[in-house]
Amino acid sequence: MQFKAVKFTNKANPLTVGTQSIPVTETNGEYKLPSADSILVKVHAAALNPIDLIIKNSLSPWIFRGEKGFGFDYSGVVVAIGADAAKRNGLKVNDRVSGLFQDIFGPGTVAEYVLVDASKPTGANCRKLPDNLTFQQGAAWPLVFGTAQSMFDSIAKGNSFNKILVIGAGTSVGRYVVQLGKKVYNSSEIVVSCSSKTESLIKELGATTVIDYTKQKSILNPVLESVKESGPFDAIFDCCGNSDLLGDMLTVLKGRAEGGTYTTIAGDAKLDFSKGPGNLPSQIFSHFRLLRSNFGFLPYFYKMVLVNPADSWPDKCVKALAEHDFKVFIDSEYPMDQVSEAVKRLQSNKAAGKVIINIE
Ligand SMILES: NC(=O)c1ccc[n+]([C@@H]2O[C@H](COP(=O)([O-])OP(=O)(O)OC[C@H]3O[C@@H](n4cnc5c(N)ncnc54)[C@H](OP(=O)(O)O)[C@@H]3O)[C@@H](O)[C@H]2O)c1
């Protein structure tokens, strides 16, 4: 079976719309799938993430010459499903679904179809889309909401979430962290950093105190003020990449004995999506800190979260979306042949929510 898909080879070459083939045959609407674990989805929308750009911008033209697909998030309709996949994922033909097909160097989701294997982590997270979500919203949540849920899952057991700090609450991930704190983990104090343009929205989501990161070089002083008023934080969620507080953690965060945890998805500095390995130097100290935490040599817990398609977040997120009225944010929508414009928008670092590609 052949269809249109966005492709790239390496950082030197642009994204192009080309043809992709999968080992599926179709005769008069009957699909023959490669295995009983296969799910074939007609894609309606895909979402872009910084990781898509970081991967592309990491690939040297000297080494990487073969064609690769683009994008991990998708939503669409099941057009064919094997018996084992139907049992595993509780799905059937015509179900509206979404998922995270996080297959690095794989076929990508900015494509007319995705073929996933339910027995593998990349296909196991394909879930029925709650009725209250559009296809665009369905593509907008898996990677970022999954990451936010994984950040909560990384917090040391026995810790409470009464007072939390969300650094970069305006990011796509941060918006879910704030909502999870408010709606699922019953945080009573949610201190956040975001810009004044996002402030009122983040307050609506549940933030109790806002620190405008654009008005100061470091967020340390306002964070220390909050600590003076109501004590140290139970947990800190860095959704952006920041090191302002690391020298004062013993004051800012509860200690290891009480489960005080600093969890980050980006390390000590904001990642530059236009660079690949160029981001590594800013990550070295975070990895060293992670090692010290893992060996018990740090007076608090330090976690670096990388969303794992196989973790327990899909069911938790779908439940939250269906039952807790979570807000899903879309910044902008583009057709497949304008994927380069969509990439520019994501790279601008000003996207307020997800950049979506609509697949006709
Ligand atoms: N480890 C993982 O598994 C994982 C998963 C997803 C994402 N990430 C990483 O997490 C980061 C965020 O990703 P995303 O998709 O959520 O980002 P995004 O939605 O593209 O974030 C854009 C927003 O970041 C905010 N921002 C920019 N500079 C900031 C700063 N210095 N301090 C605080 N906020 C700032 C701005 O919000 P304002 O409106 O407040 O200015 C902007 O609208 C990226 O580095 C990404 O690579 C990691």
mmCIF file of C-alpha atoms and ligand atoms in Angstrom:
data_model
loop_
_atom_site.group_PDB
_atom_site.id
_atom_site.type_symbol
_atom_site.label_atom_id
_atom_site.label_comp_id
_atom_site.label_asym_id
_atom_site.label_seq_id
_atom_site.Cartn_x
_atom_site.Cartn_y
_atom_site.Cartn_z
ATOM 1 C CA MET A 1 0.000 0.000 0.000
ATOM 2 C CA GLN A 2 1.370 3.436 -0.906
ATOM 3 C CA PHE A 3 0.409 6.894 0.362
ATOM 4 C CA LYS A 4 1.679 10.459 0.921
ATOM 5 C CA ALA A 5 4.013 11.157 3.855
ATOM 6 C CA VAL A 6 6.473 13.832 4.986
ATOM 7 C CA LYS A 7 10.085 12.680 4.760
ATOM 8 C CA PHE A 8 13.618 13.887 5.393
ATOM 9 C CA THR A 9 17.136 12.551 5.099
ATOM 10 C CA ASN A 10 19.340 14.694 7.384
ATOM 11 C CA LYS A 11 19.836 18.212 8.745
ATOM 12 C CA ALA A 12 21.084 19.574 5.426
ATOM 13 C CA ASN A 13 17.922 18.715 3.502
ATOM 14 C CA PRO A 14 14.381 20.110 3.799
ATOM 15 C CA LEU A 15 11.256 18.210 4.722
ATOM 16 C CA THR A 16 9.451 17.016 1.598
ATOM 17 C CA VAL A 17 6.154 15.308 0.850
ATOM 18 C CA GLY A 18 6.880 11.948 -0.761
ATOM 19 C CA THR A 19 5.501 8.437 -1.068
ATOM 20 C CA GLN A 20 5.658 5.807 1.631
ATOM 21 C CA SER A 21 5.034 2.072 1.350
ATOM 22 C CA ILE A 22 3.849 -0.320 4.037
ATOM 23 C CA PRO A 23 3.417 -4.113 3.868
ATOM 24 C CA VAL A 24 -0.392 -3.951 3.648
ATOM 25 C CA THR A 25 -2.531 -4.888 0.660
ATOM 26 C CA GLU A 26 -6.036 -3.603 0.020
ATOM 27 C CA THR A 27 -8.593 -5.200 -2.289
ATOM 28 C CA ASN A 28 -12.114 -3.732 -2.487
ATOM 29 C CA GLY A 29 -11.825 -2.238 1.007
ATOM 30 C CA GLU A 30 -10.432 -5.469 2.535
ATOM 31 C CA TYR A 31 -6.995 -4.973 4.132
ATOM 32 C CA LYS A 32 -4.409 -7.725 4.563
ATOM 33 C CA LEU A 33 -2.213 -6.771 7.547
ATOM 34 C CA PRO A 34 1.300 -8.068 8.272
ATOM 35 C CA SER A 35 0.323 -9.605 11.642
ATOM 36 C CA ALA A 36 -2.514 -10.168 14.114
ATOM 37 C CA ASP A 37 -0.970 -7.397 16.248
ATOM 38 C CA SER A 38 -1.200 -4.759 13.504
ATOM 39 C CA ILE A 39 -3.379 -1.649 13.641
ATOM 40 C CA LEU A 40 -3.765 0.426 10.480
ATOM 41 C CA VAL A 41 -4.895 3.997 11.187
ATOM 42 C CA LYS A 42 -6.044 6.532 8.585
ATOM 43 C CA VAL A 43 -4.416 9.648 10.033
ATOM 44 C CA HIS A 44 -6.501 12.830 10.351
ATOM 45 C CA ALA A 45 -4.031 14.970 12.332
ATOM 46 C CA ALA A 46 -0.421 14.824 13.552
ATOM 47 C CA ALA A 47 1.347 17.129 16.024
ATOM 48 C CA LEU A 48 4.926 18.421 15.981
ATOM 49 C CA ASN A 49 7.226 18.356 19.014
ATOM 50 C CA PRO A 50 10.661 19.892 19.715
ATOM 51 C CA ILE A 51 12.125 16.374 19.684
ATOM 52 C CA ASP A 52 11.242 16.053 15.963
ATOM 53 C CA LEU A 53 13.469 19.048 15.230
ATOM 54 C CA ILE A 54 16.209 17.980 17.640
ATOM 55 C CA ILE A 55 16.404 14.572 15.904
ATOM 56 C CA LYS A 56 16.432 16.054 12.400
ATOM 57 C CA ASN A 57 19.026 18.672 13.347
ATOM 58 C CA SER A 58 21.270 15.975 14.860
ATOM 59 C CA LEU A 59 21.691 13.979 11.662
ATOM 60 C CA SER A 60 24.869 14.687 9.776
ATOM 61 C CA PRO A 61 24.588 14.471 5.957
ATOM 62 C CA TRP A 62 27.883 12.521 5.957
ATOM 63 C CA ILE A 63 26.312 9.588 7.793
ATOM 64 C CA PHE A 64 22.519 9.765 7.384
ATOM 65 C CA ARG A 65 21.334 9.560 3.787
ATOM 66 C CA GLY A 66 18.288 7.278 3.840
ATOM 67 C CA GLU A 67 14.703 8.620 3.964
ATOM 68 C CA LYS A 68 12.980 8.846 7.360
ATOM 69 C CA GLY A 69 9.490 9.842 8.421
ATOM 70 C CA PHE A 70 8.632 12.870 10.569
ATOM 71 C CA GLY A 71 6.494 13.220 13.719
ATOM 72 C CA PHE A 72 5.392 10.936 16.573
ATOM 73 C CA ASP A 73 1.890 12.097 17.655
ATOM 74 C CA TYR A 74 -1.156 11.060 15.598
ATOM 75 C CA SER A 75 -4.913 10.742 15.676
ATOM 76 C CA GLY A 76 -7.242 9.159 13.167
ATOM 77 C CA VAL A 77 -9.599 6.259 12.491
ATOM 78 C CA VAL A 78 -8.826 2.524 12.634
ATOM 79 C CA VAL A 79 -9.332 1.124 9.136
ATOM 80 C CA ALA A 80 -8.066 -2.405 9.838
ATOM 81 C CA ILE A 81 -6.990 -4.253 12.982
ATOM 82 C CA GLY A 82 -5.621 -7.743 13.719
ATOM 83 C CA ALA A 83 -7.433 -9.992 16.206
ATOM 84 C CA ASP A 84 -4.666 -9.830 18.842
ATOM 85 C CA ALA A 85 -4.337 -6.035 18.617
ATOM 86 C CA ALA A 86 -8.128 -5.665 18.977
ATOM 87 C CA LYS A 87 -7.977 -7.712 22.193
ATOM 88 C CA ARG A 88 -4.870 -6.003 23.605
ATOM 89 C CA ASN A 89 -5.971 -2.402 22.955
ATOM 90 C CA GLY A 90 -9.764 -2.844 23.132
ATOM 91 C CA LEU A 91 -10.235 -1.332 19.651
ATOM 92 C CA LYS A 92 -12.222 -2.089 16.506
ATOM 93 C CA VAL A 93 -12.535 -0.791 12.935
ATOM 94 C CA ASN A 94 -13.942 2.776 12.743
ATOM 95 C CA ASP A 95 -12.813 3.680 16.287
ATOM 96 C CA ARG A 96 -11.336 7.174 16.568
ATOM 97 C CA VAL A 97 -7.882 6.769 18.115
ATOM 98 C CA SER A 98 -4.723 8.635 19.043
ATOM 99 C CA GLY A 99 -1.239 7.595 20.046
ATOM 100 C CA LEU A 100 2.490 8.176 20.254
ATOM 101 C CA PHE A 101 4.310 6.289 17.486
ATOM 102 C CA GLN A 102 7.726 7.115 18.916
ATOM 103 C CA ASP A 103 9.807 5.192 16.422
ATOM 104 C CA ILE A 104 13.064 7.115 15.933
ATOM 105 C CA PHE A 105 14.101 6.944 12.240
ATOM 106 C CA GLY A 106 10.772 5.170 11.634
ATOM 107 C CA PRO A 107 8.003 6.036 9.147
ATOM 108 C CA GLY A 108 6.627 9.043 11.116
ATOM 109 C CA THR A 109 3.062 10.204 11.662
ATOM 110 C CA VAL A 110 2.867 13.189 9.304
ATOM 111 C CA ALA A 111 1.483 10.710 6.790
ATOM 112 C CA GLU A 112 -1.853 9.553 5.423
ATOM 113 C CA TYR A 113 -1.611 6.243 7.321
ATOM 114 C CA VAL A 114 0.290 4.779 10.262
ATOM 115 C CA LEU A 115 0.749 1.056 10.785
ATOM 116 C CA VAL A 116 1.510 0.201 14.420
ATOM 117 C CA ASP A 117 2.156 -3.068 16.235
ATOM 118 C CA ALA A 118 0.131 -3.397 19.445
ATOM 119 C CA SER A 119 2.628 -5.894 20.908
ATOM 120 C CA LYS A 120 5.357 -3.210 20.853
ATOM 121 C CA PRO A 121 5.520 -0.081 23.077
ATOM 122 C CA THR A 122 5.031 2.154 20.012
ATOM 123 C CA GLY A 123 1.661 0.542 19.277
ATOM 124 C CA ALA A 124 0.583 -0.481 22.778
ATOM 125 C CA ASN A 125 -0.334 3.151 23.565
ATOM 126 C CA CYS A 126 -2.860 3.483 20.693
ATOM 127 C CA ARG A 127 -6.041 4.446 22.569
ATOM 128 C CA LYS A 128 -9.657 5.281 21.797
ATOM 129 C CA LEU A 129 -10.076 9.034 21.560
ATOM 130 C CA PRO A 130 -12.515 10.424 24.144
ATOM 131 C CA ASP A 131 -15.707 11.621 22.379
ATOM 132 C CA ASN A 132 -15.211 15.182 23.631
ATOM 133 C CA LEU A 133 -11.965 15.626 21.629
ATOM 134 C CA THR A 134 -11.529 16.574 17.956
ATOM 135 C CA PHE A 135 -8.884 14.833 15.837
ATOM 136 C CA GLN A 136 -6.651 17.904 16.226
ATOM 137 C CA GLN A 137 -6.952 17.727 20.020
ATOM 138 C CA GLY A 138 -6.399 13.968 19.817
ATOM 139 C CA ALA A 139 -3.033 14.498 18.099
ATOM 140 C CA ALA A 140 -2.123 17.338 20.459
ATOM 141 C CA TRP A 141 -1.966 15.410 23.728
ATOM 142 C CA PRO A 142 -0.016 12.088 23.640
ATOM 143 C CA LEU A 143 3.645 13.164 23.888
ATOM 144 C CA VAL A 144 3.180 16.286 26.010
ATOM 145 C CA PHE A 145 0.449 15.056 28.361
ATOM 146 C CA GLY A 146 2.239 11.685 28.583
ATOM 147 C CA THR A 147 5.396 13.557 29.601
ATOM 148 C CA ALA A 148 3.539 15.605 32.235
ATOM 149 C CA GLN A 149 1.996 12.438 33.724
ATOM 150 C CA SER A 150 5.424 10.722 33.654
ATOM 151 C CA MET A 151 6.865 13.677 35.602
ATOM 152 C CA PHE A 152 4.288 13.099 38.365
ATOM 153 C CA ASP A 153 5.016 9.361 38.252
ATOM 154 C CA SER A 154 8.731 10.141 38.789
ATOM 155 C CA ILE A 155 8.161 11.914 42.114
ATOM 156 C CA ALA A 156 9.482 9.961 45.116
ATOM 157 C CA LYS A 157 6.881 7.719 46.777
ATOM 158 C CA GLY A 158 5.448 9.065 50.009
ATOM 159 C CA ASN A 159 5.873 12.682 48.920
ATOM 160 C CA SER A 160 2.861 14.957 48.835
ATOM 161 C CA PHE A 161 2.002 17.461 46.106
ATOM 162 C CA ASN A 162 0.580 20.215 48.347
ATOM 163 C CA LYS A 163 3.017 22.899 47.248
ATOM 164 C CA ILE A 164 4.526 22.543 43.771
ATOM 165 C CA LEU A 165 6.615 24.753 41.488
ATOM 166 C CA VAL A 166 6.171 24.506 37.708
ATOM 167 C CA ILE A 167 9.026 26.108 35.754
ATOM 168 C CA GLY A 168 7.845 26.894 32.204
ATOM 169 C CA ALA A 169 4.101 26.521 32.865
ATOM 170 C CA GLY A 170 3.402 28.088 29.445
ATOM 171 C CA THR A 171 5.035 25.187 27.573
ATOM 172 C CA SER A 172 2.749 22.482 26.213
ATOM 173 C CA VAL A 173 4.002 20.080 28.889
ATOM 174 C CA GLY A 174 3.743 22.695 31.668
ATOM 175 C CA ARG A 175 0.064 23.368 30.909
ATOM 176 C CA TYR A 176 -0.726 19.706 31.687
ATOM 177 C CA VAL A 177 1.492 19.686 34.801
ATOM 178 C CA VAL A 178 -0.498 22.627 36.204
ATOM 179 C CA GLN A 179 -3.824 20.930 35.370
ATOM 180 C CA LEU A 180 -2.684 17.609 36.875
ATOM 181 C CA GLY A 181 -1.608 19.415 40.063
ATOM 182 C CA LYS A 182 -4.964 21.146 40.339
ATOM 183 C CA LYS A 183 -7.388 18.450 39.152
ATOM 184 C CA VAL A 184 -5.773 15.101 39.968
ATOM 185 C CA TYR A 185 -3.097 15.576 42.659
ATOM 186 C CA ASN A 186 -5.000 18.195 44.730
ATOM 187 C CA SER A 187 -2.098 20.654 45.028
ATOM 188 C CA SER A 188 -3.205 23.617 47.128
ATOM 189 C CA GLU A 189 -0.318 25.898 46.116
ATOM 190 C CA ILE A 190 0.884 25.940 42.504
ATOM 191 C CA VAL A 191 3.658 28.466 41.884
ATOM 192 C CA VAL A 192 4.627 28.818 38.222
ATOM 193 C CA SER A 193 6.991 30.681 35.909
ATOM 194 C CA CYS A 194 5.537 31.927 32.623
ATOM 195 C CA SER A 195 5.342 35.179 30.670
ATOM 196 C CA SER A 196 2.688 37.848 31.239
ATOM 197 C CA LYS A 197 1.058 36.906 27.926
ATOM 198 C CA THR A 198 0.195 33.446 29.300
ATOM 199 C CA GLU A 199 -0.341 34.459 32.941
ATOM 200 C CA SER A 200 -4.151 34.741 33.019
ATOM 201 C CA LEU A 201 -4.605 31.436 31.191
ATOM 202 C CA ILE A 202 -2.231 29.578 33.506
ATOM 203 C CA LYS A 203 -4.059 31.053 36.514
ATOM 204 C CA GLU A 204 -7.337 29.744 35.058
ATOM 205 C CA LEU A 205 -5.717 26.293 34.869
ATOM 206 C CA GLY A 206 -4.869 26.416 38.585
ATOM 207 C CA ALA A 207 -1.710 28.458 39.232
ATOM 208 C CA THR A 208 -1.877 30.349 42.528
ATOM 209 C CA THR A 209 1.272 32.499 42.092
ATOM 210 C CA VAL A 210 2.911 33.563 38.839
ATOM 211 C CA ILE A 211 6.563 34.541 38.372
ATOM 212 C CA ASP A 212 7.142 36.352 35.065
ATOM 213 C CA TYR A 213 10.433 34.896 33.797
ATOM 214 C CA THR A 214 10.748 37.653 31.189
ATOM 215 C CA LYS A 215 11.038 40.350 33.858
ATOM 216 C CA GLN A 216 14.045 38.931 35.746
ATOM 217 C CA LYS A 217 17.336 37.258 34.962
ATOM 218 C CA SER A 218 16.707 34.503 37.514
ATOM 219 C CA ILE A 219 13.539 33.182 39.168
ATOM 220 C CA LEU A 220 15.452 32.497 42.403
ATOM 221 C CA ASN A 221 14.414 35.594 44.397
ATOM 222 C CA PRO A 222 10.648 35.290 43.859
ATOM 223 C CA VAL A 223 10.893 31.555 44.594
ATOM 224 C CA LEU A 224 12.732 32.303 47.870
ATOM 225 C CA GLU A 225 9.957 34.786 48.776
ATOM 226 C CA SER A 226 7.382 32.037 48.345
ATOM 227 C CA VAL A 227 9.485 29.731 50.556
ATOM 228 C CA LYS A 228 9.629 32.438 53.241
ATOM 229 C CA GLU A 229 5.828 32.772 53.139
ATOM 230 C CA SER A 230 4.718 29.148 53.099
ATOM 231 C CA GLY A 231 7.741 26.843 53.372
ATOM 232 C CA PRO A 232 9.721 24.743 50.882
ATOM 233 C CA PHE A 233 8.208 23.000 47.851
ATOM 234 C CA ASP A 234 7.180 19.343 47.899
ATOM 235 C CA ALA A 235 8.133 18.963 44.247
ATOM 236 C CA ILE A 236 9.601 21.061 41.436
ATOM 237 C CA PHE A 237 8.668 20.368 37.796
ATOM 238 C CA ASP A 238 11.058 21.904 35.264
ATOM 239 C CA CYS A 239 9.272 21.844 31.898
ATOM 240 C CA CYS A 240 11.658 24.165 30.134
ATOM 241 C CA GLY A 241 15.334 23.741 31.156
ATOM 242 C CA ASN A 242 16.531 25.921 34.024
ATOM 243 C CA SER A 243 19.322 26.067 36.618
ATOM 244 C CA ASP A 244 18.348 29.165 38.640
ATOM 245 C CA LEU A 245 17.464 27.251 41.816
ATOM 246 C CA LEU A 246 20.049 24.486 41.836
ATOM 247 C CA GLY A 247 22.478 26.261 44.181
ATOM 248 C CA ASP A 248 19.740 26.776 46.808
ATOM 249 C CA MET A 249 17.903 23.487 46.711
ATOM 250 C CA LEU A 250 18.306 22.809 50.447
ATOM 251 C CA THR A 251 16.211 25.936 51.116
ATOM 252 C CA VAL A 252 13.788 25.716 48.195
ATOM 253 C CA LEU A 253 12.847 22.004 48.197
ATOM 254 C CA LYS A 254 11.943 19.539 50.940
ATOM 255 C CA GLY A 255 14.771 17.130 51.756
ATOM 256 C CA ARG A 256 15.259 13.544 50.616
ATOM 257 C CA ALA A 257 13.790 12.062 53.821
ATOM 258 C CA GLU A 258 10.457 13.743 53.015
ATOM 259 C CA GLY A 259 10.589 12.754 49.317
ATOM 260 C CA GLY A 260 11.453 16.256 47.999
ATOM 261 C CA THR A 261 11.925 15.795 44.223
ATOM 262 C CA TYR A 262 13.182 18.008 41.384
ATOM 263 C CA THR A 263 12.050 16.532 38.082
ATOM 264 C CA THR A 264 13.126 17.908 34.699
ATOM 265 C CA ILE A 265 12.451 17.078 31.055
ATOM 266 C CA ALA A 266 15.091 19.382 29.617
ATOM 267 C CA GLY A 267 18.079 19.642 32.006
ATOM 268 C CA ASP A 268 19.892 22.768 33.165
ATOM 269 C CA ALA A 269 19.295 25.018 30.145
ATOM 270 C CA LYS A 270 16.649 25.673 27.557
ATOM 271 C CA LEU A 271 17.246 23.436 24.548
ATOM 272 C CA ASP A 272 17.946 25.060 21.204
ATOM 273 C CA PHE A 273 15.720 23.090 18.816
ATOM 274 C CA SER A 274 17.818 24.162 15.827
ATOM 275 C CA LYS A 275 20.817 22.310 17.276
ATOM 276 C CA GLY A 276 21.187 18.609 17.845
ATOM 277 C CA PRO A 277 24.348 17.506 19.685
ATOM 278 C CA GLY A 278 25.058 21.226 20.299
ATOM 279 C CA ASN A 279 22.700 20.896 23.275
ATOM 280 C CA LEU A 280 24.807 18.209 24.973
ATOM 281 C CA PRO A 281 27.228 20.443 26.950
ATOM 282 C CA SER A 282 24.295 22.010 28.828
ATOM 283 C CA GLN A 283 23.128 18.503 29.777
ATOM 284 C CA ILE A 284 26.354 17.192 31.311
ATOM 285 C CA PHE A 285 25.792 18.628 34.789
ATOM 286 C CA SER A 286 22.204 17.345 34.919
ATOM 287 C CA HIS A 287 23.343 13.811 34.113
ATOM 288 C CA PHE A 288 26.045 14.007 36.774
ATOM 289 C CA ARG A 289 23.416 15.256 39.285
ATOM 290 C CA LEU A 290 21.128 12.377 38.272
ATOM 291 C CA LEU A 291 23.895 9.883 39.037
ATOM 292 C CA ARG A 292 24.488 11.449 42.455
ATOM 293 C CA SER A 293 20.748 11.269 43.170
ATOM 294 C CA ASN A 294 20.508 7.624 42.045
ATOM 295 C CA PHE A 295 23.404 6.662 44.340
ATOM 296 C CA GLY A 296 21.863 8.578 47.275
ATOM 297 C CA PHE A 297 24.577 11.276 47.344
ATOM 298 C CA LEU A 298 22.186 14.195 46.791
ATOM 299 C CA PRO A 299 20.124 15.602 49.705
ATOM 300 C CA TYR A 300 16.992 15.586 47.499
ATOM 301 C CA PHE A 301 15.711 13.385 44.650
ATOM 302 C CA TYR A 302 16.642 14.514 41.137
ATOM 303 C CA LYS A 303 14.877 12.924 38.141
ATOM 304 C CA MET A 304 15.237 13.353 34.383
ATOM 305 C CA VAL A 305 12.117 12.190 32.599
ATOM 306 C CA LEU A 306 12.042 10.900 29.057
ATOM 307 C CA VAL A 307 8.529 9.924 28.030
ATOM 308 C CA ASN A 308 8.406 6.181 27.488
ATOM 309 C CA PRO A 309 5.687 4.943 25.098
ATOM 310 C CA ALA A 310 5.388 1.766 27.182
ATOM 311 C CA ASP A 311 4.671 3.406 30.572
ATOM 312 C CA SER A 312 1.281 3.606 32.278
ATOM 313 C CA TRP A 313 0.484 7.176 31.148
ATOM 314 C CA PRO A 314 -1.908 6.401 28.210
ATOM 315 C CA ASP A 315 -4.760 5.099 30.390
ATOM 316 C CA LYS A 316 -4.202 7.754 33.059
ATOM 317 C CA CYS A 317 -4.226 10.540 30.458
ATOM 318 C CA VAL A 318 -7.307 9.250 28.596
ATOM 319 C CA LYS A 319 -9.162 8.999 31.936
ATOM 320 C CA ALA A 320 -8.142 12.549 32.857
ATOM 321 C CA LEU A 321 -9.205 13.862 29.430
ATOM 322 C CA ALA A 322 -12.587 12.132 29.597
ATOM 323 C CA GLU A 323 -13.410 12.697 33.269
ATOM 324 C CA HIS A 324 -11.614 15.844 34.418
ATOM 325 C CA ASP A 325 -12.288 18.167 31.519
ATOM 326 C CA PHE A 326 -8.608 18.856 30.794
ATOM 327 C CA LYS A 327 -7.942 21.695 28.373
ATOM 328 C CA VAL A 328 -5.989 20.690 25.246
ATOM 329 C CA PHE A 329 -4.117 23.563 23.608
ATOM 330 C CA ILE A 330 -3.596 24.047 19.886
ATOM 331 C CA ASP A 331 -1.405 26.898 18.678
ATOM 332 C CA SER A 332 -1.866 26.590 14.924
ATOM 333 C CA GLU A 333 -2.833 24.200 12.128
ATOM 334 C CA TYR A 334 -1.151 23.599 8.748
ATOM 335 C CA PRO A 335 -1.809 21.291 5.783
ATOM 336 C CA MET A 336 0.773 18.589 5.085
ATOM 337 C CA ASP A 337 2.408 20.477 2.212
ATOM 338 C CA GLN A 338 3.122 23.427 4.554
ATOM 339 C CA VAL A 339 5.034 21.354 7.100
ATOM 340 C CA SER A 340 8.094 23.636 6.792
ATOM 341 C CA GLU A 341 5.954 26.630 7.875
ATOM 342 C CA ALA A 342 4.736 24.566 10.828
ATOM 343 C CA VAL A 343 8.346 23.773 11.764
ATOM 344 C CA LYS A 344 9.207 27.500 11.694
ATOM 345 C CA ARG A 345 6.347 28.189 14.078
ATOM 346 C CA LEU A 346 7.544 25.490 16.512
ATOM 347 C CA GLN A 347 11.130 26.707 16.246
ATOM 348 C CA SER A 348 10.029 30.276 17.075
ATOM 349 C CA ASN A 349 9.598 29.092 20.682
ATOM 350 C CA LYS A 350 6.425 31.153 20.849
ATOM 351 C CA ALA A 351 3.894 28.416 20.105
ATOM 352 C CA ALA A 352 1.124 28.548 22.704
ATOM 353 C CA GLY A 353 0.167 24.866 22.611
ATOM 354 C CA LYS A 354 0.672 22.372 19.838
ATOM 355 C CA VAL A 355 1.467 22.931 16.178
ATOM 356 C CA ILE A 356 -0.839 20.583 14.240
ATOM 357 C CA ILE A 357 -0.605 19.157 10.724
ATOM 358 C CA ASN A 358 -3.993 18.313 9.231
ATOM 359 C CA ILE A 359 -3.914 15.324 6.911
ATOM 360 C CA GLU A 360 -6.585 15.482 4.206
HETATM 361 N N1 LIG B 1 11.934 14.586 28.109
HETATM 362 C C1 LIG B 1 10.830 14.438 27.409
HETATM 363 O O1 LIG B 1 10.280 13.331 27.278
HETATM 364 C C2 LIG B 1 10.235 15.646 26.763
HETATM 365 C C3 LIG B 1 8.935 15.605 26.242
HETATM 366 C C4 LIG B 1 8.387 16.778 25.723
HETATM 367 C C5 LIG B 1 9.144 17.945 25.703
HETATM 368 N N2 LIG B 1 10.415 17.941 26.185
HETATM 369 C C6 LIG B 1 11.215 19.183 26.201
HETATM 370 O O2 LIG B 1 10.526 20.101 27.033
HETATM 371 C C7 LIG B 1 10.650 21.411 26.536
HETATM 372 C C8 LIG B 1 9.266 22.009 26.339
HETATM 373 O O3 LIG B 1 8.595 21.339 25.281
HETATM 374 P P1 LIG B 1 7.119 21.786 24.857
HETATM 375 O O4 LIG B 1 6.743 21.041 23.627
HETATM 376 O O5 LIG B 1 6.223 21.695 26.035
HETATM 377 O O6 LIG B 1 7.440 23.321 24.512
HETATM 378 P P2 LIG B 1 6.598 24.429 23.757
HETATM 379 O O7 LIG B 1 5.144 24.162 23.926
HETATM 380 O O8 LIG B 1 7.112 24.615 22.381
HETATM 381 O O9 LIG B 1 7.024 25.698 24.646
HETATM 382 C C9 LIG B 1 6.890 27.001 24.161
HETATM 383 C C10 LIG B 1 6.661 27.895 25.359
HETATM 384 O O10 LIG B 1 7.804 27.878 26.223
HETATM 385 C C11 LIG B 1 7.707 28.981 27.107
HETATM 386 N N3 LIG B 1 9.059 29.467 27.409
HETATM 387 C C12 LIG B 1 10.020 29.840 26.496
HETATM 388 N N4 LIG B 1 11.140 30.227 27.145
HETATM 389 C C13 LIG B 1 10.894 30.087 28.488
HETATM 390 C C14 LIG B 1 11.673 30.329 29.678
HETATM 391 N N5 LIG B 1 12.928 30.782 29.609
HETATM 392 N N6 LIG B 1 11.096 30.066 30.877
HETATM 393 C C15 LIG B 1 9.822 29.592 30.966
HETATM 394 N N7 LIG B 1 9.043 29.352 29.878
HETATM 395 C C16 LIG B 1 9.582 29.597 28.659
HETATM 396 C C17 LIG B 1 6.889 30.052 26.348
HETATM 397 O O11 LIG B 1 5.706 30.246 27.158
HETATM 398 P P3 LIG B 1 5.310 31.678 27.782
HETATM 399 O O12 LIG B 1 4.000 31.950 27.147
HETATM 400 O O13 LIG B 1 5.209 31.480 29.226
HETATM 401 O O14 LIG B 1 6.379 32.659 27.373
HETATM 402 C C18 LIG B 1 6.528 29.361 25.022
HETATM 403 O O15 LIG B 1 5.201 29.652 24.590
HETATM 404 C C19 LIG B 1 11.457 21.300 25.244
HETATM 405 O O16 LIG B 1 12.811 21.559 25.558
HETATM 406 C C20 LIG B 1 11.294 19.852 24.842
HETATM 407 O O17 LIG B 1 12.387 19.375 24.085
HETATM 408 C C21 LIG B 1 10.985 16.834 26.721
#
